[in-house]
GROMACS .gro file of C-alpha atoms in nm:
model
  422
    1MET     CA    1   0.107  -2.251   1.298
    2SER     CA    2   0.042  -2.233   0.926
    3VAL     CA    3   0.305  -2.403   0.711
    4SER     CA    4   0.310  -2.347   0.336
    5ARG     CA    5   0.378  -2.650   0.121
    6PRO     CA    6   0.508  -2.687  -0.233
    7GLU     CA    7   0.242  -2.723  -0.499
    8VAL     CA    8   0.257  -3.056  -0.684
    9VAL     CA    9   0.218  -3.058  -1.061
   10PHE     CA   10   0.181  -3.318  -1.334
   11VAL     CA   11   0.447  -3.254  -1.598
   12ASP     CA   12   0.421  -3.530  -1.857
   13GLY     CA   13   0.288  -3.882  -1.897
   14VAL     CA   14   0.335  -4.166  -2.145
   15ARG     CA   15   0.226  -4.524  -2.186
   16THR     CA   16   0.292  -4.825  -2.399
   17PRO     CA   17   0.023  -4.942  -2.635
   18PHE     CA   18  -0.195  -5.178  -2.434
   19GLY     CA   19  -0.197  -5.538  -2.552
   20LYS     CA   20  -0.426  -5.833  -2.496
   21ALA     CA   21  -0.313  -6.078  -2.229
   22GLY     CA   22  -0.235  -6.432  -2.335
   23PRO     CA   23  -0.075  -6.613  -2.629
   24LYS     CA   24  -0.234  -6.382  -2.887
   25GLY     CA   25  -0.117  -6.069  -2.710
   26ILE     CA   26   0.151  -5.853  -2.865
   27TYR     CA   27   0.365  -5.870  -2.549
   28THR     CA   28   0.340  -6.245  -2.496
   29GLN     CA   29   0.720  -6.277  -2.518
   30THR     CA   30   0.810  -5.931  -2.385
   31ARG     CA   31   0.918  -5.878  -2.024
   32ALA     CA   32   0.699  -5.669  -1.795
   33ASP     CA   33   0.987  -5.462  -1.663
   34ASP     CA   34   1.096  -5.378  -2.017
   35LEU     CA   35   0.755  -5.219  -2.076
   36VAL     CA   36   0.786  -4.972  -1.790
   37ILE     CA   37   1.153  -4.909  -1.869
   38ALA     CA   38   1.049  -4.805  -2.221
   39CYS     CA   39   0.808  -4.552  -2.066
   40MET     CA   40   1.070  -4.410  -1.831
   41ARG     CA   41   1.326  -4.371  -2.107
   42GLU     CA   42   1.070  -4.193  -2.323
   43LEU     CA   43   0.985  -3.952  -2.040
   44MET     CA   44   1.350  -3.855  -2.007
   45ARG     CA   45   1.390  -3.825  -2.384
   46ARG     CA   46   1.086  -3.596  -2.408
   47ASN     CA   47   1.212  -3.375  -2.125
   48PRO     CA   48   1.585  -3.324  -2.193
   49GLN     CA   49   1.593  -3.017  -1.967
   50LEU     CA   50   1.556  -3.250  -1.667
   51PRO     CA   51   1.898  -3.366  -1.539
   52PRO     CA   52   1.866  -3.740  -1.464
   53GLU     CA   53   2.029  -3.696  -1.124
   54ARG     CA   54   1.753  -3.451  -1.031
   55VAL     CA   55   1.494  -3.731  -1.018
   56GLY     CA   56   1.441  -3.776  -0.644
   57ASP     CA   57   1.253  -4.107  -0.644
   58VAL     CA   58   1.089  -4.365  -0.870
   59ALA     CA   59   0.764  -4.533  -0.764
   60ILE     CA   60   0.637  -4.814  -0.987
   61ALA     CA   61   0.323  -5.013  -0.915
   62ALA     CA   62   0.239  -5.374  -0.995
   63THR     CA   63  -0.046  -5.581  -0.858
   64THR     CA   64   0.132  -5.915  -0.895
   65GLN     CA   65   0.480  -5.852  -0.762
   66ILE     CA   66   0.660  -6.166  -0.870
   67GLY     CA   67   0.890  -6.263  -1.155
   68ASP     CA   68   0.966  -5.974  -1.389
   69GLN     CA   69   0.727  -5.753  -1.189
   70GLY     CA   70   0.898  -5.822  -0.857
   71LEU     CA   71   1.218  -5.744  -0.670
   72THR     CA   72   1.141  -5.376  -0.601
   73ILE     CA   73   1.067  -5.298  -0.964
   74GLY     CA   74   1.087  -4.922  -0.906
   75ARG     CA   75   1.455  -4.945  -0.817
   76LEU     CA   76   1.542  -5.195  -1.089
   77ALA     CA   77   1.354  -4.995  -1.353
   78ALA     CA   78   1.543  -4.681  -1.246
   79LEU     CA   79   1.875  -4.858  -1.295
   80LEU     CA   80   1.777  -5.024  -1.624
   81SER     CA   81   1.633  -4.703  -1.770
   82GLY     CA   82   1.970  -4.530  -1.733
   83LEU     CA   83   1.907  -4.314  -1.428
   84PRO     CA   84   2.209  -4.266  -1.201
   85ASN     CA   85   2.277  -4.507  -0.914
   86SER     CA   86   2.190  -4.224  -0.677
   87VAL     CA   87   1.821  -4.232  -0.778
   88PRO     CA   88   1.621  -4.460  -0.543
   89GLY     CA   89   1.302  -4.645  -0.623
   90TYR     CA   90   1.031  -4.857  -0.469
   91SER     CA   91   0.731  -5.074  -0.550
   92VAL     CA   92   0.361  -5.006  -0.487
   93ASP     CA   93   0.061  -5.237  -0.466
   94ARG     CA   94  -0.293  -5.108  -0.434
   95MET     CA   95  -0.433  -5.336  -0.704
   96CYS     CA   96  -0.597  -5.130  -0.983
   97ALA     CA   97  -0.502  -4.802  -0.814
   98GLY     CA   98  -0.132  -4.883  -0.800
   99ALA     CA   99  -0.022  -4.604  -1.034
  100LEU     CA  100  -0.258  -4.358  -0.863
  101THR     CA  101  -0.096  -4.450  -0.532
  102ALA     CA  102   0.252  -4.419  -0.681
  103VAL     CA  103   0.164  -4.064  -0.788
  104THR     CA  104   0.015  -3.964  -0.453
  105GLY     CA  105   0.310  -4.124  -0.274
  106VAL     CA  106   0.571  -3.916  -0.455
  107ALA     CA  107   0.337  -3.614  -0.435
  108GLY     CA  108   0.348  -3.645  -0.056
  109SER     CA  109   0.727  -3.653  -0.064
  110ILE     CA  110   0.729  -3.342  -0.282
  111ALA     CA  111   0.475  -3.160  -0.065
  112PHE     CA  112   0.687  -3.244   0.241
  113GLY     CA  113   0.998  -3.104   0.071
  114ALA     CA  114   1.190  -3.432   0.070
  115ILE     CA  115   1.226  -3.431  -0.311
  116ASP     CA  116   1.113  -3.202  -0.590
  117VAL     CA  117   1.097  -3.428  -0.899
  118ALA     CA  118   0.986  -3.791  -0.928
  119ILE     CA  119   0.879  -4.057  -1.175
  120ALA     CA  120   0.566  -4.259  -1.096
  121GLY     CA  121   0.390  -4.526  -1.295
  122GLY     CA  122   0.278  -4.883  -1.313
  123VAL     CA  123   0.297  -5.203  -1.511
  124GLU     CA  124   0.087  -5.514  -1.543
  125HIS     CA  125   0.162  -5.813  -1.764
  126MET     CA  126  -0.155  -6.010  -1.707
  127GLY     CA  127  -0.049  -6.263  -1.968
  128ARG     CA  128   0.258  -6.358  -1.765
  129HIS     CA  129   0.108  -6.288  -1.424
  130PRO     CA  130  -0.270  -6.329  -1.398
  131MET     CA  131  -0.428  -6.140  -1.110
  132GLY     CA  132  -0.404  -6.354  -0.799
  133GLU     CA  133  -0.111  -6.563  -0.918
  134GLY     CA  134   0.076  -6.709  -0.622
  135VAL     CA  135  -0.145  -6.551  -0.355
  136ASP     CA  136  -0.261  -6.735  -0.046
  137PRO     CA  137  -0.561  -6.553   0.108
  138ASN     CA  138  -0.598  -6.614   0.477
  139PRO     CA  139  -0.883  -6.866   0.517
  140ARG     CA  140  -1.025  -6.654   0.802
  141ILE     CA  141  -1.145  -6.407   0.540
  142ILE     CA  142  -1.412  -6.655   0.436
  143ALA     CA  143  -1.431  -6.881   0.742
  144GLU     CA  144  -1.508  -6.593   0.975
  145ARG     CA  145  -1.737  -6.433   0.719
  146LEU     CA  146  -1.538  -6.113   0.703
  147VAL     CA  147  -1.643  -6.092   0.339
  148ASP     CA  148  -1.861  -6.287   0.103
  149PRO     CA  149  -1.660  -6.519  -0.130
  150SER     CA  150  -1.776  -6.307  -0.424
  151ALA     CA  151  -1.559  -6.021  -0.291
  152LEU     CA  152  -1.249  -6.198  -0.422
  153VAL     CA  153  -1.380  -6.213  -0.781
  154MET     CA  154  -1.397  -5.868  -0.939
  155GLY     CA  155  -1.659  -5.965  -1.197
  156SER     CA  156  -1.881  -6.103  -0.923
  157THR     CA  157  -1.860  -5.775  -0.734
  158ALA     CA  158  -1.983  -5.603  -1.050
  159GLU     CA  159  -2.280  -5.839  -1.059
  160ASN     CA  160  -2.345  -5.750  -0.694
  161LEU     CA  161  -2.343  -5.382  -0.789
  162HIS     CA  162  -2.612  -5.452  -1.047
  163ASP     CA  163  -2.818  -5.607  -0.766
  164ARG     CA  164  -2.778  -5.294  -0.557
  165TYR     CA  165  -2.870  -5.058  -0.841
  166PRO     CA  166  -3.161  -5.217  -1.033
  167SER     CA  167  -3.179  -4.914  -1.259
  168LEU     CA  168  -2.835  -5.002  -1.397
  169THR     CA  169  -2.956  -5.260  -1.644
  170LYS     CA  170  -2.744  -5.471  -1.875
  171GLU     CA  171  -2.885  -5.281  -2.171
  172ARG     CA  172  -2.775  -4.952  -2.019
  173CYS     CA  173  -2.427  -5.090  -1.954
  174ASP     CA  174  -2.400  -5.226  -2.308
  175ALA     CA  175  -2.497  -4.886  -2.447
  176TYR     CA  176  -2.230  -4.720  -2.235
  177ALA     CA  177  -1.973  -4.976  -2.356
  178VAL     CA  178  -2.053  -4.919  -2.723
  179ALA     CA  179  -2.022  -4.544  -2.669
  180SER     CA  180  -1.680  -4.590  -2.506
  181GLN     CA  181  -1.559  -4.787  -2.808
  182ARG     CA  182  -1.682  -4.523  -3.049
  183LYS     CA  183  -1.540  -4.232  -2.851
  184PHE     CA  184  -1.199  -4.398  -2.834
  185ALA     CA  185  -1.200  -4.476  -3.207
  186LYS     CA  186  -1.287  -4.113  -3.281
  187ALA     CA  187  -1.009  -3.989  -3.051
  188VAL     CA  188  -0.757  -4.210  -3.232
  189ALA     CA  189  -0.881  -4.094  -3.572
  190GLU     CA  190  -0.838  -3.733  -3.461
  191GLY     CA  191  -0.485  -3.794  -3.329
  192HIS     CA  192  -0.553  -3.736  -2.960
  193ILE     CA  193  -0.414  -4.067  -2.829
  194GLN     CA  194  -0.098  -4.125  -3.033
  195PRO     CA  195   0.122  -3.842  -2.897
  196ASP     CA  196   0.170  -4.017  -2.563
  197LEU     CA  197   0.219  -4.374  -2.688
  198VAL     CA  198   0.568  -4.522  -2.661
  199PRO     CA  199   0.656  -4.759  -2.947
  200VAL     CA  200   0.775  -5.090  -2.804
  201ALA     CA  201   1.015  -5.323  -2.985
  202LEU     CA  202   0.883  -5.679  -2.999
  203ARG     CA  203   1.043  -6.015  -3.051
  204HIS     CA  204   0.863  -6.345  -3.097
  205ASP     CA  205   1.022  -6.687  -3.147
  206GLU     CA  206   0.791  -6.765  -3.438
  207LEU     CA  207   0.679  -6.428  -3.571
  208GLY     CA  208   1.014  -6.253  -3.554
  209TYR     CA  209   1.059  -5.883  -3.479
  210GLY     CA  210   0.813  -5.598  -3.480
  211VAL     CA  211   0.704  -5.274  -3.316
  212ALA     CA  212   0.388  -5.212  -3.112
  213THR     CA  213   0.244  -4.876  -3.208
  214ARG     CA  214  -0.130  -4.908  -3.144
  215ASP     CA  215  -0.356  -5.051  -2.877
  216GLN     CA  216  -0.463  -5.407  -2.946
  217ALA     CA  217  -0.791  -5.431  -2.756
  218PRO     CA  218  -1.030  -5.171  -2.906
  219ARG     CA  219  -1.340  -5.299  -3.088
  220PRO     CA  220  -1.468  -4.998  -3.281
  221ASP     CA  221  -1.716  -5.223  -3.463
  222ALA     CA  222  -1.894  -5.321  -3.139
  223THR     CA  223  -2.275  -5.302  -3.156
  224LEU     CA  224  -2.558  -5.333  -2.909
  225GLU     CA  225  -2.679  -5.641  -3.093
  226GLY     CA  226  -2.339  -5.806  -3.067
  227LEU     CA  227  -2.298  -5.728  -2.698
  228ALA     CA  228  -2.647  -5.855  -2.619
  229GLY     CA  229  -2.549  -6.210  -2.713
  230LEU     CA  230  -2.229  -6.237  -2.508
  231LYS     CA  231  -2.194  -6.486  -2.224
  232THR     CA  232  -2.218  -6.376  -1.861
  233PRO     CA  233  -1.923  -6.564  -1.705
  234PHE     CA  234  -1.971  -6.449  -1.346
  235ARG     CA  235  -2.334  -6.550  -1.300
  236PRO     CA  236  -2.587  -6.750  -1.500
  237HIS     CA  237  -2.818  -6.505  -1.678
  238GLY     CA  238  -2.609  -6.224  -1.533
  239ARG     CA  239  -2.535  -5.879  -1.668
  240VAL     CA  240  -2.153  -5.847  -1.677
  241THR     CA  241  -1.991  -5.957  -2.003
  242ALA     CA  242  -1.663  -5.922  -2.186
  243GLY     CA  243  -1.829  -5.645  -2.385
  244ASN     CA  244  -1.926  -5.414  -2.099
  245ALA     CA  245  -1.610  -5.462  -1.894
  246ALA     CA  246  -1.241  -5.398  -1.946
  247GLY     CA  247  -1.043  -5.695  -2.073
  248LEU     CA  248  -0.728  -5.865  -1.948
  249ASN     CA  249  -0.436  -5.660  -2.071
  250ASP     CA  250  -0.062  -5.600  -2.067
  251GLY     CA  251   0.090  -5.253  -2.056
  252ALA     CA  252   0.282  -4.988  -1.865
  253THR     CA  253   0.267  -4.617  -1.786
  254ALA     CA  254   0.495  -4.353  -1.635
  255CYS     CA  255   0.474  -3.983  -1.557
  256LEU     CA  256   0.681  -3.696  -1.426
  257ILE     CA  257   0.558  -3.530  -1.105
  258ALA     CA  258   0.731  -3.222  -0.967
  259SER     CA  259   0.695  -2.924  -0.740
  260ALA     CA  260   0.572  -2.616  -0.922
  261GLU     CA  261   0.892  -2.438  -0.825
  262ALA     CA  262   1.116  -2.713  -0.966
  263ALA     CA  263   0.913  -2.729  -1.286
  264ASP     CA  264   0.953  -2.354  -1.331
  265GLU     CA  265   1.325  -2.368  -1.251
  266LEU     CA  266   1.393  -2.650  -1.499
  267GLY     CA  267   1.159  -2.532  -1.770
  268LEU     CA  268   0.932  -2.835  -1.737
  269PRO     CA  269   0.574  -2.789  -1.863
  270ALA     CA  270   0.337  -2.799  -1.566
  271LYS     CA  271   0.013  -2.928  -1.720
  272MET     CA  272  -0.206  -2.962  -1.414
  273ARG     CA  273  -0.189  -2.911  -1.037
  274LEU     CA  274  -0.286  -3.173  -0.782
  275VAL     CA  275  -0.561  -3.016  -0.573
  276SER     CA  276  -0.662  -3.304  -0.345
  277PHE     CA  277  -0.694  -3.681  -0.334
  278ALA     CA  278  -0.868  -3.948  -0.131
  279PHE     CA  279  -0.861  -4.325  -0.086
  280VAL     CA  280  -1.148  -4.493   0.095
  281GLY     CA  281  -1.268  -4.839   0.187
  282VAL     CA  282  -1.612  -4.981   0.103
  283GLU     CA  283  -1.779  -5.320   0.130
  284PRO     CA  284  -1.552  -5.557  -0.065
  285GLU     CA  285  -1.857  -5.727  -0.218
  286VAL     CA  286  -1.946  -5.405  -0.404
  287MET     CA  287  -1.604  -5.257  -0.464
  288GLY     CA  288  -1.742  -5.070  -0.766
  289GLU     CA  289  -1.902  -4.820  -0.527
  290GLY     CA  290  -1.558  -4.710  -0.411
  291PRO     CA  291  -1.516  -4.404  -0.636
  292ILE     CA  292  -1.833  -4.245  -0.497
  293PRO     CA  293  -1.720  -4.185  -0.135
  294ALA     CA  294  -1.363  -4.126  -0.257
  295ALA     CA  295  -1.486  -3.845  -0.482
  296GLU     CA  296  -1.699  -3.700  -0.202
  297LYS     CA  297  -1.400  -3.698   0.032
  298ALA     CA  298  -1.163  -3.544  -0.225
  299LEU     CA  299  -1.421  -3.277  -0.310
  300ALA     CA  300  -1.476  -3.191   0.056
  301THR     CA  301  -1.102  -3.163   0.113
  302ALA     CA  302  -1.070  -2.928  -0.185
  303GLY     CA  303  -1.372  -2.717  -0.089
  304LEU     CA  304  -1.543  -2.805  -0.418
  305THR     CA  305  -1.862  -2.975  -0.530
  306CYS     CA  306  -1.915  -3.221  -0.812
  307LYS     CA  307  -2.060  -2.940  -1.023
  308ASP     CA  308  -1.717  -2.772  -1.015
  309ILE     CA  309  -1.557  -3.063  -1.200
  310ASP     CA  310  -1.541  -2.993  -1.572
  311LEU     CA  311  -1.385  -3.321  -1.686
  312PHE     CA  312  -1.393  -3.673  -1.543
  313GLU     CA  313  -1.156  -3.955  -1.631
  314LEU     CA  314  -1.319  -4.259  -1.469
  315ASN     CA  315  -1.162  -4.600  -1.504
  316GLU     CA  316  -1.401  -4.831  -1.683
  317ALA     CA  317  -1.325  -5.157  -1.508
  318PHE     CA  318  -1.695  -5.232  -1.553
  319ALA     CA  319  -1.963  -5.019  -1.714
  320VAL     CA  320  -2.189  -5.069  -1.412
  321GLN     CA  321  -1.928  -4.917  -1.184
  322VAL     CA  322  -1.904  -4.598  -1.392
  323LEU     CA  323  -2.282  -4.574  -1.421
  324ALA     CA  324  -2.324  -4.610  -1.045
  325PHE     CA  325  -2.092  -4.310  -1.003
  326LEU     CA  326  -2.281  -4.105  -1.262
  327GLU     CA  327  -2.619  -4.191  -1.117
  328HIS     CA  328  -2.509  -4.096  -0.766
  329PHE     CA  329  -2.386  -3.755  -0.880
  330GLU     CA  330  -2.680  -3.706  -1.120
  331ILE     CA  331  -2.456  -3.692  -1.428
  332PRO     CA  332  -2.607  -3.814  -1.758
  333ASP     CA  333  -2.469  -4.140  -1.900
  334ASP     CA  334  -2.366  -3.957  -2.218
  335SER     CA  335  -2.224  -3.645  -2.055
  336PRO     CA  336  -1.945  -3.491  -2.267
  337LYS     CA  337  -1.760  -3.423  -1.942
  338VAL     CA  338  -1.708  -3.795  -1.876
  339ASN     CA  339  -1.435  -3.991  -2.056
  340PRO     CA  340  -1.467  -3.781  -2.372
  341TRP     CA  341  -1.204  -3.994  -2.549
  342GLY     CA  342  -1.334  -4.331  -2.434
  343GLY     CA  343  -1.195  -4.549  -2.160
  344ALA     CA  344  -1.077  -4.886  -2.041
  345ILE     CA  345  -1.368  -5.080  -2.194
  346ALA     CA  346  -1.212  -4.988  -2.529
  347VAL     CA  347  -0.841  -4.946  -2.461
  348GLY     CA  348  -0.793  -5.200  -2.180
  349HIS     CA  349  -0.704  -5.202  -1.813
  350PRO     CA  350  -0.360  -5.339  -1.724
  351LEU     CA  351  -0.446  -5.308  -1.354
  352ALA     CA  352  -0.173  -5.116  -1.168
  353SER     CA  353  -0.075  -4.908  -1.473
  354SER     CA  354  -0.415  -4.756  -1.553
  355GLY     CA  355  -0.414  -4.461  -1.313
  356VAL     CA  356  -0.144  -4.275  -1.503
  357ARG     CA  357  -0.329  -4.337  -1.830
  358LEU     CA  358  -0.624  -4.150  -1.678
  359MET     CA  359  -0.399  -3.859  -1.579
  360THR     CA  360  -0.220  -3.841  -1.913
  361GLN     CA  361  -0.550  -3.841  -2.098
  362LEU     CA  362  -0.694  -3.574  -1.866
  363ALA     CA  363  -0.390  -3.352  -1.920
  364ARG     CA  364  -0.440  -3.376  -2.297
  365GLU     CA  365  -0.810  -3.299  -2.262
  366PHE     CA  366  -0.727  -2.994  -2.051
  367GLU     CA  367  -0.513  -2.865  -2.340
  368GLU     CA  368  -0.804  -2.913  -2.579
  369ARG     CA  369  -1.053  -2.745  -2.340
  370PRO     CA  370  -0.896  -2.429  -2.198
  371GLU     CA  371  -1.227  -2.336  -2.037
  372ALA     CA  372  -1.211  -2.647  -1.815
  373ARG     CA  373  -1.067  -2.564  -1.475
  374TYR     CA  374  -1.099  -2.878  -1.262
  375GLY     CA  375  -1.079  -3.246  -1.355
  376MET     CA  376  -1.106  -3.571  -1.164
  377THR     CA  377  -0.939  -3.908  -1.211
  378ALA     CA  378  -1.108  -4.187  -1.017
  379MET     CA  379  -1.139  -4.564  -1.002
  380CYS     CA  380  -1.268  -4.857  -0.802
  381ILE     CA  381  -1.013  -5.087  -0.635
  382GLY     CA  382  -1.024  -5.458  -0.561
  383ILE     CA  383  -1.100  -5.583  -0.209
  384GLY     CA  384  -1.334  -5.289  -0.154
  385MET     CA  385  -1.167  -4.950  -0.206
  386GLY     CA  386  -1.199  -4.638  -0.416
  387ALA     CA  387  -0.970  -4.354  -0.520
  388ALA     CA  388  -1.022  -4.002  -0.655
  389LEU     CA  389  -0.775  -3.727  -0.745
  390ILE     CA  390  -0.874  -3.369  -0.832
  391TRP     CA  391  -0.658  -3.167  -1.072
  392GLU     CA  392  -0.653  -2.804  -1.183
  393ASN     CA  393  -0.583  -2.713  -1.544
  394LEU     CA  394  -0.249  -2.533  -1.585
  395ALA     CA  395  -0.226  -2.547  -1.964
  396PRO     CA  396  -0.065  -2.223  -2.086
  397HIS     CA  397  -0.382  -2.115  -2.269
  398ALA     CA  398  -0.625  -2.223  -1.997
  399THR     CA  399  -0.874  -1.959  -1.888
  400ARG     CA  400  -0.979  -1.891  -1.531
  401ASP     CA  401  -1.337  -1.826  -1.433
  402ALA     CA  402  -1.476  -1.641  -1.133
  403ARG     CA  403  -1.490  -1.943  -0.904
  404GLU     CA  404  -1.288  -1.941  -0.587
  405PRO     CA  405  -0.959  -2.134  -0.610
  406ALA     CA  406  -0.935  -2.471  -0.439
  407GLN     CA  407  -0.865  -2.443  -0.070
  408ASP     CA  408  -0.583  -2.616   0.112
  409PRO     CA  409  -0.708  -2.907   0.323
  410VAL     CA  410  -0.836  -2.818   0.669
  411PRO     CA  411  -0.592  -2.980   0.916
  412ASP     CA  412  -0.852  -3.147   1.136
  413ARG     CA  413  -1.085  -3.267   0.860
  414ASP     CA  414  -1.120  -3.635   0.770
  415THR     CA  415  -0.978  -3.639   0.517
  416ASP     CA  416  -0.318  -5.040  -3.462
  417THR     CA  417  -0.146  -5.208  -3.190
  418THR     CA  418   0.012  -5.386  -3.476
  419LYS     CA  419   0.310  -5.608  -3.516
  420ASP     CA  420   0.536  -5.599  -3.819
  421GLU     CA  421   0.623  -5.957  -3.883
  422ALA     CA  422   0.976  -6.037  -3.990
   0.00000   0.00000   0.00000
């Protein structure tokens, strides 16, 4: 029996400026939950046609779920952002793909008809809660040789990926990193990034009060010569450096996901349609390979090929991980289809929040490129996983070409941040 399901659409997305983790970070004395609350409040402010009580669920991701990122942050953030008591919420942890999983989780609820509008997002305050804080890995993981010890250190897995792909040299990764910095700086200069940034009020015991309005991490002055001399902290004479990898960052994201019918009923702008998604597992020692089989699975589910994807938003946890993806799919390193406004190497990667940044940026790029029909957001995930989501452009001015529309899944298929000082 064939059962129709509601189409799931991306309505709107916002994020805080991303800060550097640690004492010099703009959010060093700002609570993690307040960052995601600021995003949720801004979403509701930007979409006044959405009755707060209509939000069916709130899914918020955090990799380190303790302190001000713990205690079912999705529910607490819903309450603290001013949503009614009737709106439930929950927490998500899939490491770097937390926000992606939050989105696919509420998308499943919408497709099943349980709800028709939801908020999904993520937060990571790596200054307050470094990755791995308070964890106690089962010693069997190493003792029984289930994984190599390097699998638990993300930078070491990137070095392992270099070993597997000798063609992905340090020089090639440095060149990609410099390009990411320049593309992001150009996007900021042209006003592409600022519309979806949420200003965040800051307070510091010594510096006083201020407002975060720009990302703190970008290095638009980065050069190949400068990157060539950086230390390789994960391996002597290695290839992964602070220059060709995302930094340690603080930040939050949130987005509105809805059924197409609810968006139409409420007058919400449906920017793109979720076509398919996939999460896969790979060898933990080379977790950077994860996006490759995830993309293949999502494409197969959608009845598409990689050549059908007009725009890619790939999380730049490490340059080598992005380049492995591009090499596998025979996409040039400098393809204008890939991260056209730069990526995490420039802007930062606050772990569980980054997935919604990819979606928000893709939605904006769709508006700028009406000829683009399909886009992909994808990332590698710690402990050996990958994720990929395929989206269709629904911008009001988007054109449609002669290609066949995406097919429903076959049932039996495997599926300046600056601070104003007081």
